[in-house]
CSV table of C-alpha atoms in Angstrom, one decimal:
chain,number,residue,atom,x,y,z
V,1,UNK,CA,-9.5,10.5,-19.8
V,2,UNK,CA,-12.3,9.1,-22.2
V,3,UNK,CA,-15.7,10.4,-22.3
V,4,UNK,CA,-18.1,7.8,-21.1
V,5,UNK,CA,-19.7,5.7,-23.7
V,6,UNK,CA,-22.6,3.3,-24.6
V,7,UNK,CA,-22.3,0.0,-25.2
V,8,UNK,CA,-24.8,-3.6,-25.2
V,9,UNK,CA,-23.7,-6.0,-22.7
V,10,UNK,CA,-24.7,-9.1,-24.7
V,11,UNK,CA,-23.2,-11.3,-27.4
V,12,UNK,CA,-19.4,-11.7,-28.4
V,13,UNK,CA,-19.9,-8.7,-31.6
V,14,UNK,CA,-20.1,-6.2,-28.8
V,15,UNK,CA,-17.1,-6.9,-27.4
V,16,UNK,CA,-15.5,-6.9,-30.8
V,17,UNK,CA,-16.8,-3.8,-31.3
V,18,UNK,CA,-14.8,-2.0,-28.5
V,19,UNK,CA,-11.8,-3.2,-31.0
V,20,UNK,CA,-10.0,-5.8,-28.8
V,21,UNK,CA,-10.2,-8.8,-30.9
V,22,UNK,CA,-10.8,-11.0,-27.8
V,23,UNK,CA,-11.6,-14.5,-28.5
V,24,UNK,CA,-12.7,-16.9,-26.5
V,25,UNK,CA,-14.4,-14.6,-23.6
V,26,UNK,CA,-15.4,-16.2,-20.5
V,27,UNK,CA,-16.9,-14.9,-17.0
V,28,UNK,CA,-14.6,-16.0,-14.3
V,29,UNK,CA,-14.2,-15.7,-10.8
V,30,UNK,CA,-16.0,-13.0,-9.5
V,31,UNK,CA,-19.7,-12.7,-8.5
V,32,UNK,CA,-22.0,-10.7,-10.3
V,33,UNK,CA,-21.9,-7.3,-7.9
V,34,UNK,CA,-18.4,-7.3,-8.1
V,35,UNK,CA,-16.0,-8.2,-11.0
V,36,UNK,CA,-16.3,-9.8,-14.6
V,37,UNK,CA,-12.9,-10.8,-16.1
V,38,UNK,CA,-13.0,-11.4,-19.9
V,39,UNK,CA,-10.1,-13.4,-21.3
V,40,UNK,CA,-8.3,-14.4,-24.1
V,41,UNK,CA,-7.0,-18.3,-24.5
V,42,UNK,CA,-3.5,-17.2,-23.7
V,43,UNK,CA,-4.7,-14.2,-20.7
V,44,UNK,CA,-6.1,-16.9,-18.4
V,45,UNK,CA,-3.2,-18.0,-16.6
V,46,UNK,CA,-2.9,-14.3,-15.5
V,47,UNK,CA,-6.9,-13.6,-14.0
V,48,UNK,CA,-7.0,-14.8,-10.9
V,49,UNK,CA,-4.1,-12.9,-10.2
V,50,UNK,CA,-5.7,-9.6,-11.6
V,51,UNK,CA,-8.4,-10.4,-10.1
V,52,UNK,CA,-6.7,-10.2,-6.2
V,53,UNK,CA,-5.0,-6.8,-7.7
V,54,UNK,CA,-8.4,-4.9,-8.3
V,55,UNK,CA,-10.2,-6.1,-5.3
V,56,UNK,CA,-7.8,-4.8,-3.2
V,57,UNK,CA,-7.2,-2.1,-4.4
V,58,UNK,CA,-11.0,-1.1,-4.3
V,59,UNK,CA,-11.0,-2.3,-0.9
V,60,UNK,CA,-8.0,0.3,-0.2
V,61,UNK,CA,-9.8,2.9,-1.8
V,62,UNK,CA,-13.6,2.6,-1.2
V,63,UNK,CA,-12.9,0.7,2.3
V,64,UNK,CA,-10.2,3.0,3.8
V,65,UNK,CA,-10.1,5.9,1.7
V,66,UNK,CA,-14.2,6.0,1.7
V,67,UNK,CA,-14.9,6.7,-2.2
V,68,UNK,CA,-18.0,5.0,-3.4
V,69,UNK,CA,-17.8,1.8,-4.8
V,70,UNK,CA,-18.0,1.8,-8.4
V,71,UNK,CA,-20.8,-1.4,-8.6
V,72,UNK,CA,-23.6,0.3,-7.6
V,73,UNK,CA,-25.4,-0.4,-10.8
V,74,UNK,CA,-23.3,-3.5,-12.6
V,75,UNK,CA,-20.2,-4.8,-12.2
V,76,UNK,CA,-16.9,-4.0,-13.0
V,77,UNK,CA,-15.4,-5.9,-16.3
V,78,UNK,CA,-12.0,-6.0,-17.1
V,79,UNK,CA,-10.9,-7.0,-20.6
V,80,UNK,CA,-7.7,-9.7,-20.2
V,81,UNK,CA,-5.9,-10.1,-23.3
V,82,UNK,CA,-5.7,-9.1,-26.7
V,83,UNK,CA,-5.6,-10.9,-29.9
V,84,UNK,CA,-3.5,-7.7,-31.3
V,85,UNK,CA,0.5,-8.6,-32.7
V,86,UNK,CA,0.9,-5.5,-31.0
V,87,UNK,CA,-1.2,-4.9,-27.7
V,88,UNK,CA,-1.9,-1.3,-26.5
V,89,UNK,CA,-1.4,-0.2,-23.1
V,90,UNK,CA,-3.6,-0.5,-20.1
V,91,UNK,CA,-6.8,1.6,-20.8
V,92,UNK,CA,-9.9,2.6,-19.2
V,93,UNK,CA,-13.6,3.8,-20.1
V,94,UNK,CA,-16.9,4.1,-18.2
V,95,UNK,CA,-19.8,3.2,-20.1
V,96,UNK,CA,-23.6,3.4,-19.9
V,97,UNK,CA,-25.3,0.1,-19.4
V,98,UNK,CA,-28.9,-1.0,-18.9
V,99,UNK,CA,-29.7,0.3,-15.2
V,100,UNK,CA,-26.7,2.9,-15.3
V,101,UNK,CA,-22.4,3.1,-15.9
V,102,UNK,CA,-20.2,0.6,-15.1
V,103,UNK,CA,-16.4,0.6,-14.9
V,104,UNK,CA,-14.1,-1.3,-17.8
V,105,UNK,CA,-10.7,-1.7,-17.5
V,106,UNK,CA,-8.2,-3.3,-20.8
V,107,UNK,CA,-5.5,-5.1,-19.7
V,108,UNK,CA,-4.2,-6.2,-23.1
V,109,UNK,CA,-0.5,-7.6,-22.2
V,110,UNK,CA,-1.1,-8.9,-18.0
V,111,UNK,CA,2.1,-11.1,-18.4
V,112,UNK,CA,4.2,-7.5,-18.8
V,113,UNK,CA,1.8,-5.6,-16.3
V,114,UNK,CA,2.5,-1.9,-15.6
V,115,UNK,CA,1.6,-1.7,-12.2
V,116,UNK,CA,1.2,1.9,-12.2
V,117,UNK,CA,-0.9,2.1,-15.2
V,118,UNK,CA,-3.0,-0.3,-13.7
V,119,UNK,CA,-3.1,1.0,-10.6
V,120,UNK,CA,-4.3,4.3,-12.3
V,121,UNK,CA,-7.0,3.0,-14.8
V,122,UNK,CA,-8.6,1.2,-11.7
V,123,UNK,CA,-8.4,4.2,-9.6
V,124,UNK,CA,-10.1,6.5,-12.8
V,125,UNK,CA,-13.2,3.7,-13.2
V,126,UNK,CA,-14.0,4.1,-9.2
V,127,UNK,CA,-13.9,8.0,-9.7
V,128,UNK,CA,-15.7,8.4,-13.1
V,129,UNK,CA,-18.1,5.8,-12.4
V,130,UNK,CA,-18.9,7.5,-9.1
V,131,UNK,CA,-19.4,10.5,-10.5
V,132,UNK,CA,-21.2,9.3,-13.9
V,133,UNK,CA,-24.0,7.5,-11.8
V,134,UNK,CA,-24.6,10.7,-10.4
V,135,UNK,CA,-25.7,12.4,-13.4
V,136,UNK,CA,-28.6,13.6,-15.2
V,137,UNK,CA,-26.8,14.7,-18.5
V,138,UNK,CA,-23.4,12.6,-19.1
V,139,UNK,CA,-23.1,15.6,-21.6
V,140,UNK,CA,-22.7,18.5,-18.6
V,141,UNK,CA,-20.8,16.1,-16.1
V,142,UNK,CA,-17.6,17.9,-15.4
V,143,UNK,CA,-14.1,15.4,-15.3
V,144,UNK,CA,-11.8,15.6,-12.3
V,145,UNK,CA,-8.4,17.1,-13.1
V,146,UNK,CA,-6.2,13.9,-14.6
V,147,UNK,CA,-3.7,15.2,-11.5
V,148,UNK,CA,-5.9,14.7,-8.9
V,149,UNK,CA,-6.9,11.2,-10.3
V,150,UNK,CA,-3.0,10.4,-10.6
V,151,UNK,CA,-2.7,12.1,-7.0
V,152,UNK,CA,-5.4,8.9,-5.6
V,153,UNK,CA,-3.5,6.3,-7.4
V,154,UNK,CA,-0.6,7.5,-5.6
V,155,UNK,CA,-2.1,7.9,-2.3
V,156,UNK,CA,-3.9,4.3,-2.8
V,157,UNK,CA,-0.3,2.7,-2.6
V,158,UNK,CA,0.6,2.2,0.6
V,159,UNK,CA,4.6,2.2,0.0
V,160,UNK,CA,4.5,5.7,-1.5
V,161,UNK,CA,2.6,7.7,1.5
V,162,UNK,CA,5.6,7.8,3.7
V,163,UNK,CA,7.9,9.8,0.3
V,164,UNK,CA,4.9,11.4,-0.8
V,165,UNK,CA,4.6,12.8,2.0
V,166,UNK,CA,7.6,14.4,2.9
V,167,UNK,CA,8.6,15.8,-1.0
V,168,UNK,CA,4.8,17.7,-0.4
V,169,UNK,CA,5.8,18.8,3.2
V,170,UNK,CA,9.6,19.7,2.5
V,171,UNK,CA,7.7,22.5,-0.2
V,172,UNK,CA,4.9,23.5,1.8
V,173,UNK,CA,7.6,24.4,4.7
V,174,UNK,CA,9.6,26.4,2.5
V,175,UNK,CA,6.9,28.2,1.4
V,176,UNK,CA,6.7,27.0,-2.0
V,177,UNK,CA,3.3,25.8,-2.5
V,178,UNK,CA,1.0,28.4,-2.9
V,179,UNK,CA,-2.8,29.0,-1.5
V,180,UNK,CA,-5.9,27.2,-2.1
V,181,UNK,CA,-7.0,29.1,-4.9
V,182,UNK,CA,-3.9,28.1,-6.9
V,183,UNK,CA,-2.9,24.9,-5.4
V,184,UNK,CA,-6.8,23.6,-6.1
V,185,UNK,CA,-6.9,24.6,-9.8
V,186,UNK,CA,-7.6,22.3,-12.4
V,187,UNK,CA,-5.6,21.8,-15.5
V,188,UNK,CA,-2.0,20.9,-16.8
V,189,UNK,CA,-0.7,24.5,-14.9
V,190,UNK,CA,-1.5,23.5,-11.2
V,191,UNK,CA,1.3,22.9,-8.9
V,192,UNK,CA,-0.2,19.9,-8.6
V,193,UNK,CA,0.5,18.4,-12.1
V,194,UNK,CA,4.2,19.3,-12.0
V,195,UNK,CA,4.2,17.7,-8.0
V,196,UNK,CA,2.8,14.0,-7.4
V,197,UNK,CA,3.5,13.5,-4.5
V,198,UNK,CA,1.4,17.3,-3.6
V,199,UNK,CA,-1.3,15.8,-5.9
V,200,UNK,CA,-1.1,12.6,-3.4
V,201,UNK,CA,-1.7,14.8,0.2
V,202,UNK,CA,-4.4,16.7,-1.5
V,203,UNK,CA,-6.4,13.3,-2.5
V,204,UNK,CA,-5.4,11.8,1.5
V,205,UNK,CA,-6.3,15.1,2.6
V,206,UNK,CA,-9.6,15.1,0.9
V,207,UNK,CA,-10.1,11.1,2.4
V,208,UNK,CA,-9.0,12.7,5.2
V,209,UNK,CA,-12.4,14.9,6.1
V,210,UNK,CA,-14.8,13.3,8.3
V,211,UNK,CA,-17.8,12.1,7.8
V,212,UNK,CA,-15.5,11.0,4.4
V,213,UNK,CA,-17.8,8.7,2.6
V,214,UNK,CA,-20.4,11.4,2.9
V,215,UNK,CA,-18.5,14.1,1.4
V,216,UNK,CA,-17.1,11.8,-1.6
V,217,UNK,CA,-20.7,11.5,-2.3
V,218,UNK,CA,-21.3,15.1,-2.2
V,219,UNK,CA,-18.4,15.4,-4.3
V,220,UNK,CA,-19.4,13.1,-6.5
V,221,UNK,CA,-22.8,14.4,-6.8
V,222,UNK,CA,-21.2,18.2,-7.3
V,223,UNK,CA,-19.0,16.9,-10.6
V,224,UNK,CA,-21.6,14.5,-11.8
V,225,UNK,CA,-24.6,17.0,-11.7
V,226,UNK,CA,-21.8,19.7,-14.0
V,227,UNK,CA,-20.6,21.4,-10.5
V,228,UNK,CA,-17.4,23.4,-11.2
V,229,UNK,CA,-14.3,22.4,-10.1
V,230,UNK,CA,-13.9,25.6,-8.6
V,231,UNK,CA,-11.8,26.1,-5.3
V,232,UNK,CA,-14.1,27.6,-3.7
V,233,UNK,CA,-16.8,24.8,-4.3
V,234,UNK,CA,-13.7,22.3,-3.3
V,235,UNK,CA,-13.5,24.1,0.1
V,236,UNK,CA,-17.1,23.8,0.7
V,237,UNK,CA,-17.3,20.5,-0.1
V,238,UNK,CA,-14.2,19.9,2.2
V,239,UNK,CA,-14.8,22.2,5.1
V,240,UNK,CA,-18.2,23.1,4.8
V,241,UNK,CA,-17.1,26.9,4.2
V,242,UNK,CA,-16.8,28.5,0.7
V,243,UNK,CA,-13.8,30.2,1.9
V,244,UNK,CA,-10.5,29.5,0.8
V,245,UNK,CA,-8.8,31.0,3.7
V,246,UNK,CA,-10.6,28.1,5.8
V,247,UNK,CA,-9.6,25.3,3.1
V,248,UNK,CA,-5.7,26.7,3.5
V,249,UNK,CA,-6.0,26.6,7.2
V,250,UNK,CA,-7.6,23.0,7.6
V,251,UNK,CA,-4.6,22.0,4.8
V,252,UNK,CA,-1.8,24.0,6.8
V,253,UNK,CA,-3.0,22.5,10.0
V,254,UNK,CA,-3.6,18.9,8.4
V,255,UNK,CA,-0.3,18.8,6.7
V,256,UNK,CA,1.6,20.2,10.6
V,257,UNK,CA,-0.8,17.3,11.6
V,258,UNK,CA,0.8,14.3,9.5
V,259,UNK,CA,4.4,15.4,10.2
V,260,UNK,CA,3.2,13.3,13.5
V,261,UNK,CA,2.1,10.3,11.2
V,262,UNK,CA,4.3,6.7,11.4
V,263,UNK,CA,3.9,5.5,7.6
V,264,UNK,CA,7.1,3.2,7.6
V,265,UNK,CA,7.6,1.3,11.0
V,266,UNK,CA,11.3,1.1,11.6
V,267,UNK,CA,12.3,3.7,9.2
V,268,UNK,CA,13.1,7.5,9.9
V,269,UNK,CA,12.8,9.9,7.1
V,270,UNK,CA,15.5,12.4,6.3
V,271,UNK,CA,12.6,15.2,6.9
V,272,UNK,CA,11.8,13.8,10.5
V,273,UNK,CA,15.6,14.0,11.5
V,274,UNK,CA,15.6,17.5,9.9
V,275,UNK,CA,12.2,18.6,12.2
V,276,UNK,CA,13.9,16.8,15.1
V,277,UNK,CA,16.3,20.3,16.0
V,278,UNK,CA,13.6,22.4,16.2
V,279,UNK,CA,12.3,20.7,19.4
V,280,UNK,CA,15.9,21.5,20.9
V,281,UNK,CA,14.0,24.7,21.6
V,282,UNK,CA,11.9,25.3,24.8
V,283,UNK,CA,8.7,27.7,24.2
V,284,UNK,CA,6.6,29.1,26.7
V,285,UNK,CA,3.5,27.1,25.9
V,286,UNK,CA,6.0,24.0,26.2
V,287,UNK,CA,5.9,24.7,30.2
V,288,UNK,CA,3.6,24.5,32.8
V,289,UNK,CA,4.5,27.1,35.0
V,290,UNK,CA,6.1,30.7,34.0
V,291,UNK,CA,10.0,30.8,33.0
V,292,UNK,CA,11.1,34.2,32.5
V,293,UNK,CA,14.0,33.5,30.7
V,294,UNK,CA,11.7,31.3,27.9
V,295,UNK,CA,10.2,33.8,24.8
V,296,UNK,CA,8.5,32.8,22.0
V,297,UNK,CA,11.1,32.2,19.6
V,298,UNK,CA,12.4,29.9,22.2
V,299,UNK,CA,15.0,29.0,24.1
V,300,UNK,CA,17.5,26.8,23.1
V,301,UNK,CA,18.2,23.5,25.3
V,302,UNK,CA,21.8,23.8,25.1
V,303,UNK,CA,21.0,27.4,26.9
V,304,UNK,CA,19.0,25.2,29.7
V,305,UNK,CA,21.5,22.5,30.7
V,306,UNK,CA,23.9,25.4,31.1
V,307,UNK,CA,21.6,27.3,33.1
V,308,UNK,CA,19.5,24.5,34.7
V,309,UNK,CA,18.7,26.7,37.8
V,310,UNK,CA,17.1,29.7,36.2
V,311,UNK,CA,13.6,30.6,36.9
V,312,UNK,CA,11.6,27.7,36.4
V,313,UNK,CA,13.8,25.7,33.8
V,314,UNK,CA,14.5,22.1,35.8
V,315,UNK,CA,10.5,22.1,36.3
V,316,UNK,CA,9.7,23.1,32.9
V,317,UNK,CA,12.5,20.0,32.1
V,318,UNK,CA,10.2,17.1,33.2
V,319,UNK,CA,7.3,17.8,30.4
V,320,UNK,CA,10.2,18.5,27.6
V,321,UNK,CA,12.3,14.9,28.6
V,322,UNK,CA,8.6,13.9,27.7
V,323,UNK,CA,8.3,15.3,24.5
V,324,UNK,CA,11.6,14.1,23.1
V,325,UNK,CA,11.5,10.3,24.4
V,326,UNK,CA,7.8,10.4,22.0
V,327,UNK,CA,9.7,11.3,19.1
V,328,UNK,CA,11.3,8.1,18.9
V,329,UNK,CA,8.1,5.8,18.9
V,330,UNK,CA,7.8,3.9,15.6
V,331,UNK,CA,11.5,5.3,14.2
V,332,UNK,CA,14.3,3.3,13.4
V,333,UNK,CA,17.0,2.1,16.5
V,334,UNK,CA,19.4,5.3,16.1
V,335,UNK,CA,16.7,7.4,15.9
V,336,UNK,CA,15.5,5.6,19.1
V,337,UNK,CA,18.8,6.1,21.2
V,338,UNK,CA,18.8,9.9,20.0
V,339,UNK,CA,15.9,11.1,21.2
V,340,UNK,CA,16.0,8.9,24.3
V,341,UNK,CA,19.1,10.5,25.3
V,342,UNK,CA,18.6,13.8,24.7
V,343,UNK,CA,15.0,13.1,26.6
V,344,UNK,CA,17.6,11.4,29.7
V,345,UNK,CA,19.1,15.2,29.4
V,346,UNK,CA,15.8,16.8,30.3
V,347,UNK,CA,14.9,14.2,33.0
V,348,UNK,CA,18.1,14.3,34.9
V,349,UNK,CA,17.9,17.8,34.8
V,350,UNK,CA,14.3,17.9,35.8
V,351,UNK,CA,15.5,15.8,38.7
V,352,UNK,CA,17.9,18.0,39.9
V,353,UNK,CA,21.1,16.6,38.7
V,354,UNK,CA,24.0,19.3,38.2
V,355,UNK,CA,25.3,21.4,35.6
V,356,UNK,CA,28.3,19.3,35.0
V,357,UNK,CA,26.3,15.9,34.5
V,358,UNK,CA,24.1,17.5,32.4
V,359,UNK,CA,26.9,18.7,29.9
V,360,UNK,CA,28.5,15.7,29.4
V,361,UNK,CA,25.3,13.8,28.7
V,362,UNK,CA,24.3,16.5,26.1
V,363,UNK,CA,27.3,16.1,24.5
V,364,UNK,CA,26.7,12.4,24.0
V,365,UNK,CA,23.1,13.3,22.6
V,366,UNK,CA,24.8,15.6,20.2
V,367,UNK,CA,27.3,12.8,19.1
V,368,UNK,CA,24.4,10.7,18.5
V,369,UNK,CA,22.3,13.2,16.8
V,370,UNK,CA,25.7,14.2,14.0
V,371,UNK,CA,25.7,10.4,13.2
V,372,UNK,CA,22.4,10.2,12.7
V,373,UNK,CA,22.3,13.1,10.4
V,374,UNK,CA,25.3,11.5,8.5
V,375,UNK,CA,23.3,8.3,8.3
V,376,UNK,CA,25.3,6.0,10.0
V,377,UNK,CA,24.2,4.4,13.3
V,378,UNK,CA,24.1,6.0,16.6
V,379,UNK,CA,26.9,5.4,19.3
V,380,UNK,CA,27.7,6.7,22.9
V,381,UNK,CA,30.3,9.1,23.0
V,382,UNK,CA,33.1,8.5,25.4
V,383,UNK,CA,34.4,11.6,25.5
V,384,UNK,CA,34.2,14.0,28.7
């Protein structure tokens, strides 16, 4: 990312000296704490349009995600058009102006608009210029990681959360993310430069921490005053402990946490079917009385419809059948009728129905469950 600059707000020769070549520049559209759009002759067509883009996505990022808006000194300009044969690709600085820095964002070609790009360079301007207006010395202000800006762009788009998600989940569960004070570090070598999606949970993680806008200040304060991005400065900023033992738990038990989290309506994620067997299991802390025959790696329902009458199972049934049918809330039909089924298992059985019942309406669960772990849509099965 660019260093910030200085630059004159006045007169057309100091936009010509950023190099664009625009012609014809014009404020449009925006009032003057929020955005200026400069455009070329041929750009116009496209700013109101640009315009909608970067107000919602501020209001996505500062209003939901709780960064600090980036026109706490001027406004943000954008630069529509370029008079280039050739025009560069989207680009981003943060420059110095007469009461302090201000976001600018290049949008030389918005008829061939790379969302992403976009997306990032707006996301970069509400970081830097956060953390730039915090400063005493732009010289010692220290740059977030280019990962972890990427990582907010990601999080900021609402259609990537749900897949972000579960490709950071589906490592951390087999083990293959590794502690705070490698998982945190800055440059091209963190996990989180090779992993996006990781890079994503980190940033929702971080807009996660309550009171959030306070701590993006702090944050912002820490970076812009030359504050190291350090782990163990992260984990005090984020848990209020400089201990990275405390910043792992608060991500282990976040990320456990979000597994919970509906970010598609209607739609069931092949991770969520996956996690779906292990509540098949009863554990001891599942019931609310004592069952001898329940341990701590836990006993497997199957085992329980079998046995329904062993110490304490059929009571220990009721809060289980209770469990499942939540699992379906927000999930697609056939992952619906699965979990409501096997949750009819652990009701019946609760209420005292027999072995023989209970077997053949775990076997139409099961049936339901295989075709919902082939993809395909749920049906009854027949059978016995």
């Amino acid at each position: 990312m660019q260093q910030a600059g200085t630059r004159g707000r006045s007169g057309r020769a100091a936009w010509l000296a950023l190099g664009m070549g625009l012609a014809g520049a014009a404020r449009i559209g925006a009032a003057p704490e929020d955005y200026v759009v400069r455009t070329t002759p041929a750009a116009r067509l496209h700013r109101l349009e640009v315009l909608r883009f970067a107000r919602d996505w501020q209001r996505e990022l500062c209003g939901v995600i709780g960064l600090p808006v980036p026109q706490t000194h001027a406004p943000v300009e954008i630069e529509l058009g370029s008079a280039a044969a050739e025009p560069a690709a989207i680009d981003h600085a943060v420059l110095r102006g007469s009461q302090g820095y201000f976001g600018l964002v290049r949008i030389p070609a918005p008829e061939q608009i790379d969302a992403e790009a976009l997306q990032f360079a707006l996301t970069a301007v509400i970081v830097r210029t956060g953390i730039y207006n915090q400063a005493t010395n732009p010289a010692t202000v220290t740059e977030p990681p280019v990962w972890f800006v990427r990582g907010l762009a990601r999080y900021g788009d609402r259609s990537r959360r749900g897949a972000d998600f579960e490709s950071a989940y589906a490592l951390w569960s087999c083990a293959r993310l590794p502690g705070a004070g490698e998982l945190w570090r800055a440059g091209a070598g963190s996990p989180a430069a090779h992993h996006p999606g990781v890079a994503a949970q980190l940033a929702a993680f971080c807009g996660s921490r309550e009171p959030r806008r306070e701590r993006w200040q702090a944050w912002c304060r820490h970076l812009g005053l030359g504050g190291a991005w350090a782990p163990a400065d992260l984990a005090r900023l984020w848990t209020d402990e400089a201990d990275l033992a405390v910043l792992d738990a608060a991500w282990d038990d976040w990320l456990v946490a979000r597994t919970r989290r509906i970010f598609d309506p209607g739609r069931t994620p092949p991770g969520v079917v996956r996690r779906f067997r292990s509540l098949l299991l009863l554990y001891p802390w599942e019931c609310d009385n004592h069952c001898s025959v329940v341990t701590r790696a836990g006993l497997p329902l199957a085992w329980c419809i079998e046995n329904p009458d062993a110490d304490g199972l059929r009571r220990a049934a009721a809060a289980k059948a209770r469990q499942l049918a939540l699992q379906g809330a927000g999930r697609d039909a056939a992952f619906q009728a699965m979990t409501a089924a096997y949750a009819e298992v652990m009701r019946r059985m609760a209420e005292g129905a027999p072995a023989g019942e209970l077997a053949r309406m775990w076997r139409q669960a099961e049936a339901r469950r295989r075709t919902v772990e082939a993809g395909g849509q749920a049906t009854p099965d027949r059978g016995r």
